[in-house]
Coordinates of C-alpha atoms in Angstrom, one line a residue:
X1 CA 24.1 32.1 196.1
X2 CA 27.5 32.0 197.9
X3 CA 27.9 32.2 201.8
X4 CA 28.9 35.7 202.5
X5 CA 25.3 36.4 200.4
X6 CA 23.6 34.0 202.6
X7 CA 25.0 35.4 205.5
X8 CA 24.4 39.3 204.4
X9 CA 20.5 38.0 203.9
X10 CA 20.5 36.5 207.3
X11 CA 21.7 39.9 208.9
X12 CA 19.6 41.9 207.2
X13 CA 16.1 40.2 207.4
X14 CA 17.4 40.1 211.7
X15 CA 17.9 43.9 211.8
X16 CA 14.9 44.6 209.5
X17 CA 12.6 42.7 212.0
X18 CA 14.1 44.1 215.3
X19 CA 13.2 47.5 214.4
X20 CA 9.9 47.3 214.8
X21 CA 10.2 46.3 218.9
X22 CA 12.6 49.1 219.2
X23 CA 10.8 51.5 217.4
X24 CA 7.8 50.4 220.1
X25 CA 9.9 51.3 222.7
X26 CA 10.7 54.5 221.6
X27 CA 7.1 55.9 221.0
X28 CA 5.7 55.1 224.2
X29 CA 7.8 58.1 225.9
X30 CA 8.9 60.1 222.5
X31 CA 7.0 61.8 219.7
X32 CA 7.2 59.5 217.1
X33 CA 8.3 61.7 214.2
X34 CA 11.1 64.0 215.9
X35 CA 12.6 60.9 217.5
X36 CA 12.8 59.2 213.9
X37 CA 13.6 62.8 212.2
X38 CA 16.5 62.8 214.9
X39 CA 17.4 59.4 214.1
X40 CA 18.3 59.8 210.4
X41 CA 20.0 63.0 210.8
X42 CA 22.2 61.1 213.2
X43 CA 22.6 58.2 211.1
X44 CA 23.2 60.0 208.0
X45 CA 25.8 61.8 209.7
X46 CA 27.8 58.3 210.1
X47 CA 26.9 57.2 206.7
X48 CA 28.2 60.0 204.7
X49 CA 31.7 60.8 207.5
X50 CA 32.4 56.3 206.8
X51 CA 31.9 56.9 202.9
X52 CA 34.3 59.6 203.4
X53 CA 36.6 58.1 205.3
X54 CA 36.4 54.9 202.7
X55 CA 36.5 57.8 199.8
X56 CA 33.8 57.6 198.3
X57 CA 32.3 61.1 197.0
X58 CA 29.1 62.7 196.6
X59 CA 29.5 62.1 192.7
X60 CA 26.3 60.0 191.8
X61 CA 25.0 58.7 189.0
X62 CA 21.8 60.2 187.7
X63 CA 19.7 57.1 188.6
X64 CA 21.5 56.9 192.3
X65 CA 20.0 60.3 192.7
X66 CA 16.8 59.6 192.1
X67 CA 16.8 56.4 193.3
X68 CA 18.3 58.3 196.6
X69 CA 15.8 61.1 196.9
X70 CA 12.6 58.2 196.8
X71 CA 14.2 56.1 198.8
X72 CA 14.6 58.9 201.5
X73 CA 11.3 60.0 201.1
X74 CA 9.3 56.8 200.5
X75 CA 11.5 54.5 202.8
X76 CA 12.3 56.7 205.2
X77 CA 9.5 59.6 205.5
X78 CA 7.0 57.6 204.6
X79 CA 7.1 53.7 205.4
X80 CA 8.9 54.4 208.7
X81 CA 6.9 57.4 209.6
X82 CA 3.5 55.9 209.3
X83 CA 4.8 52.8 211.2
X84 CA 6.2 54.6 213.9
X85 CA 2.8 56.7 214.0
X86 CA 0.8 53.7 214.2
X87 CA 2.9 52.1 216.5
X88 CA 1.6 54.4 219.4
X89 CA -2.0 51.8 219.1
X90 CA -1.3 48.7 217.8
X91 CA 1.9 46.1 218.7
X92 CA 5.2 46.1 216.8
X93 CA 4.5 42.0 215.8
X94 CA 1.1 42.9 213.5
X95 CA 3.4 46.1 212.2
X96 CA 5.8 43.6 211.4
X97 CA 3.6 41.4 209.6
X98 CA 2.1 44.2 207.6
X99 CA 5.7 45.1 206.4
X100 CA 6.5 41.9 205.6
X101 CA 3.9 41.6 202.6
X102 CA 5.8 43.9 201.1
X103 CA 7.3 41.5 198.6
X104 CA 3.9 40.2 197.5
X105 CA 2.6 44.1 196.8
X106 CA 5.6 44.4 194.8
X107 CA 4.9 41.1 192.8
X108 CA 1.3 42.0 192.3
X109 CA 1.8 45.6 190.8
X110 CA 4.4 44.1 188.5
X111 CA 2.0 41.5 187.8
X112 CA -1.0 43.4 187.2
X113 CA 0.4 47.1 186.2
X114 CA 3.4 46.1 184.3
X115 CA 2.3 43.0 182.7
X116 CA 5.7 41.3 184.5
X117 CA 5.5 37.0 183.8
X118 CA 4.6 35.3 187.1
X119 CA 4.1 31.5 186.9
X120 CA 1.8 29.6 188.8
X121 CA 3.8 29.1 191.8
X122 CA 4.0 32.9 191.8
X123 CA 0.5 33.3 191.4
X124 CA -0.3 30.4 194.2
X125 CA 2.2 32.3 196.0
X126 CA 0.0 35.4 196.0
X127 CA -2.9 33.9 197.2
X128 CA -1.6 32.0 200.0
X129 CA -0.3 35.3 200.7
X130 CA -3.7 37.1 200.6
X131 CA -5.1 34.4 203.3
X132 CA -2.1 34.4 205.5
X133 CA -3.3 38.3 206.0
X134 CA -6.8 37.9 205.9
X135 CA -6.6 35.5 209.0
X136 CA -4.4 37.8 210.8
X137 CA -6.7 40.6 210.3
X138 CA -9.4 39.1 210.9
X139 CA -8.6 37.7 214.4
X140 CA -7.1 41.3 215.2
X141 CA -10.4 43.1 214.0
X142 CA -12.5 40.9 216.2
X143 CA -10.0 41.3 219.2
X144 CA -10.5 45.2 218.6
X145 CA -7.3 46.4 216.6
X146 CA -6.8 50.1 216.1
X147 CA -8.3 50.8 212.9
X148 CA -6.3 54.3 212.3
X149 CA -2.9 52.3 213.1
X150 CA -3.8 49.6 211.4
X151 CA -4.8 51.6 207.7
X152 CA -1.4 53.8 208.9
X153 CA 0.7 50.3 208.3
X154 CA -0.7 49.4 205.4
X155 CA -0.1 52.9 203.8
X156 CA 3.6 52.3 205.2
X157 CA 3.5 48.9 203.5
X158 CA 2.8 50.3 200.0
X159 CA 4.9 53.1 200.5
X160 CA 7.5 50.8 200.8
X161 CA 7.1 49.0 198.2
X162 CA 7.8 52.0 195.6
X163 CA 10.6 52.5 197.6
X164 CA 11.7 49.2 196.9
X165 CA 11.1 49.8 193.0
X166 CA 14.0 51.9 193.7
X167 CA 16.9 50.1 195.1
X168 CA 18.3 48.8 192.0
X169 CA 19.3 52.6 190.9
X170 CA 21.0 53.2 194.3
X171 CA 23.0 49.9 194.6
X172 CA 24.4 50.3 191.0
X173 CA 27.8 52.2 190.6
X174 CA 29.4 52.4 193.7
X175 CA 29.3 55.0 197.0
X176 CA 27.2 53.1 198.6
X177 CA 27.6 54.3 201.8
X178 CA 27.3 57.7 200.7
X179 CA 23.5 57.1 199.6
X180 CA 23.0 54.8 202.5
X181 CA 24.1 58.4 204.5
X182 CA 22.3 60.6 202.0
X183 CA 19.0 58.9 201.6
X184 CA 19.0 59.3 205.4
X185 CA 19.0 62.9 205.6
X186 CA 15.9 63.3 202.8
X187 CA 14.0 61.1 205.3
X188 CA 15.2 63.3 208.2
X189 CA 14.6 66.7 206.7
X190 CA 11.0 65.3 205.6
X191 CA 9.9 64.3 209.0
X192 CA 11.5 67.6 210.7
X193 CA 8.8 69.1 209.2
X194 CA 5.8 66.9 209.9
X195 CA 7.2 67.1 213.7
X196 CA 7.0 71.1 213.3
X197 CA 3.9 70.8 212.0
X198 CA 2.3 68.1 214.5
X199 CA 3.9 67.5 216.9
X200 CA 4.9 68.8 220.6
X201 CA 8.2 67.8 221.9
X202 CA 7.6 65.8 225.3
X203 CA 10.4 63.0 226.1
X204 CA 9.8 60.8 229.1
X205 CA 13.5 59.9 229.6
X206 CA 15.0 56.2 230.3
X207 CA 17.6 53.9 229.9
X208 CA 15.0 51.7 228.0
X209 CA 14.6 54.7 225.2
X210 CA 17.9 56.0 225.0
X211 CA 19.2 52.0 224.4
X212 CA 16.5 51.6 222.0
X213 CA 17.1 54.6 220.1
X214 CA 20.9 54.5 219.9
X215 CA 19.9 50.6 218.9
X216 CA 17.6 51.6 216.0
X217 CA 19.8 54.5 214.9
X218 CA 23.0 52.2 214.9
X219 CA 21.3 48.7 213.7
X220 CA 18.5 48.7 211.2
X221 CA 18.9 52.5 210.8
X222 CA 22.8 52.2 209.0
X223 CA 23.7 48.9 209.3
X224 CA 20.4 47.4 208.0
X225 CA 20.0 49.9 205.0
X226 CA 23.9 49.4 203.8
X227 CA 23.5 45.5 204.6
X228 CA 20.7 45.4 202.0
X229 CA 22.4 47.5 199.1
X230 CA 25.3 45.6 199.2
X231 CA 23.1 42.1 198.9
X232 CA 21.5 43.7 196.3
X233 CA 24.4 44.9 194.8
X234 CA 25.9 41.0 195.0
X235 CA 23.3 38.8 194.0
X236 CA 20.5 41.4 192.5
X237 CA 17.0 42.7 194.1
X238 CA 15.5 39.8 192.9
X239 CA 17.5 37.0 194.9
X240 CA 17.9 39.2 197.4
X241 CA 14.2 40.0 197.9
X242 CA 13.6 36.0 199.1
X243 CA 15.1 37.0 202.6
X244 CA 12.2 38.8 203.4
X245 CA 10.4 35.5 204.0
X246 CA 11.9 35.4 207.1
X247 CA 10.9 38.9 208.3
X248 CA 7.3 37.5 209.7
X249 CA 9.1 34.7 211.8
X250 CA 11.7 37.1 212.7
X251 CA 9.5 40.0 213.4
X252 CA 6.9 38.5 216.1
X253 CA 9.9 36.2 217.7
X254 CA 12.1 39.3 218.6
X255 CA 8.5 41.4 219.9
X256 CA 7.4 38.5 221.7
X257 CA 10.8 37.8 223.3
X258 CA 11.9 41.3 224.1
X259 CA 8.1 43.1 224.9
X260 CA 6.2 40.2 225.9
X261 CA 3.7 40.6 222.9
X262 CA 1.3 37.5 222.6
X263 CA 0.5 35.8 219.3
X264 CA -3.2 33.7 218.8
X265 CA -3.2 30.2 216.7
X266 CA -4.3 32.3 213.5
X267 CA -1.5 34.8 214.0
X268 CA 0.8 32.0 214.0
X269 CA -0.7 30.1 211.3
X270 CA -1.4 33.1 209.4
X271 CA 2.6 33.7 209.7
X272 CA 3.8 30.7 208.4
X273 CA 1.2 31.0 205.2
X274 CA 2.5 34.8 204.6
X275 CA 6.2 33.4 204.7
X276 CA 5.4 30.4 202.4
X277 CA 3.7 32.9 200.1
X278 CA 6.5 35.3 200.0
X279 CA 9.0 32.4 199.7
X280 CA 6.7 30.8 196.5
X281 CA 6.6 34.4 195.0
X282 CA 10.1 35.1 195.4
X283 CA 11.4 31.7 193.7
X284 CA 8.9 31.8 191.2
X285 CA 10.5 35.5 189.9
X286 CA 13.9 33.8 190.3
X287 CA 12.8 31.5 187.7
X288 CA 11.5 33.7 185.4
X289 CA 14.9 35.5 185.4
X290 CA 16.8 32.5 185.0

């Protein structure tokens, strides 16, 4: 793994993680799916002008299609949507740690559903993995965590993890801005009409939301979503996947830091197991491949 691939993983498992504090801001004083509707119709506006402007076209590959229109709804709709549903009850650090199992869902289906290998360090992986969320959950549950935001991340979780199934479709032969842009709107047109259906439109205006808005639109909205194709593209999902050990550290540092958010001994030690899990996991499938 060369530096510019270190240094793309670095970014990306940062802007992944921020989201989740910015996306808290933004739901205290915004309905939560017209705000992120609006937000990918903005950002795929800039995704598809800069593939333009770099000349890229809107002639995809069959499997960049596909891969696009999942992404945008599983990703996008889906993952996001629940998240920034649930966000309204429970903090942006357990949403983050939720998220961040991703890696070990994916391992286990392919694992258990598609018969993939997974040595023992995988496997040991897994478990430690398990624990790390069963002591975070169960010091939440006691301290009275919302149960419907709670089951909302989790849905999010596994939602994301099919869309993750996908990326190696989209980040395959070329214009990848242009699905970066175009995945965007699927998600957009997809939550404009869950917001029609749900929703009423009151915005409690602020500097704090509009900064946190034009933040998530700009950062882990585009930047985040183009960041990770391209590492993909580089060094393939599977190397490229072992980033997202950092996304538990990363996640509950930026919430406590920016909203103050307080973490308990067994969040923290429940952290560090998660990110050892997903880090054992990740280099295990790294093997394999090799």
């Amino acid at each position: 793994m060369n530096i510019r691939a270190i240094v793309l993983g670095l970014a990306f498992a940062l802007m992944w993680s921020s989201a989740f504090t910015s996306a808290r801001v933004i739901v205290a004083d915004a309905p939560p799916l017209a705000s992120l509707s609006l937000r990918f119709f903005l950002s795929g506006l800039l995704g598809v002008g800069i593939a333009l402007a770099l000349g890229q076209t809107l002639r995809l590959t069959r499997g960049q299609w596909r891969a696009t229109i999942i992404f945008g709804i599983c990703q996008n709709a889906l993952y996001l949507g629940l998240n920034f549903v649930a966000m309204q009850w429970i903090e942006a650090s357990l949403a983050s740690i939720i998220a961040s199992t991703m890696p070990l869902m994916v391992a286990f289906a392919g694992w258990v559903l598609f018969r993939d290998k997974l040595p023992w360090m995988g496997v040991l992986g897994l478990v430690l993995g398990v624990m790390g969320v069963s002591l975070i959950m169960g010091a939440r549950l006691e301290a009275g965590v919302d149960r419907t935001g709670l089951a909302l991340c989790i849905l999010g979780a596994a939602a994301l993890t099919v869309a993750t199934l996908s990326v190696r479709g989209a980040s395959s032969g070329g214009n990848v801005m242009m699905v970066v842009g175009l995945q965007m709107f699927v998600g957009a047109a997809c939550l404009a009409v869950a917001s029609a259906m749900t929703e009423t439109i009151k915005v409690d205006w602020s500097w704090q939301l509009v900064l946190a808005f034009a933040y998530t639109t700009l950062v882990p909205g585009l930047a985040a979503t183009w960041v990770w194709f391209t590492l993909v593209g580089e060094i393939g999902a599977v190397k490229a996947a072992t980033f997202h050990f950092l996304n538990p550290f990363f996640g509950v540092a930026i919430a406590a830091a920016l909203l103050g958010e307080k973490l308990g001994a067994l969040d923290v030690v429940g952290v560090v197991v998660i990110a050892a899990g997903i880090l054992m996991v990740q280099l295990s499938k790294q093997k394999v491949v090799a």
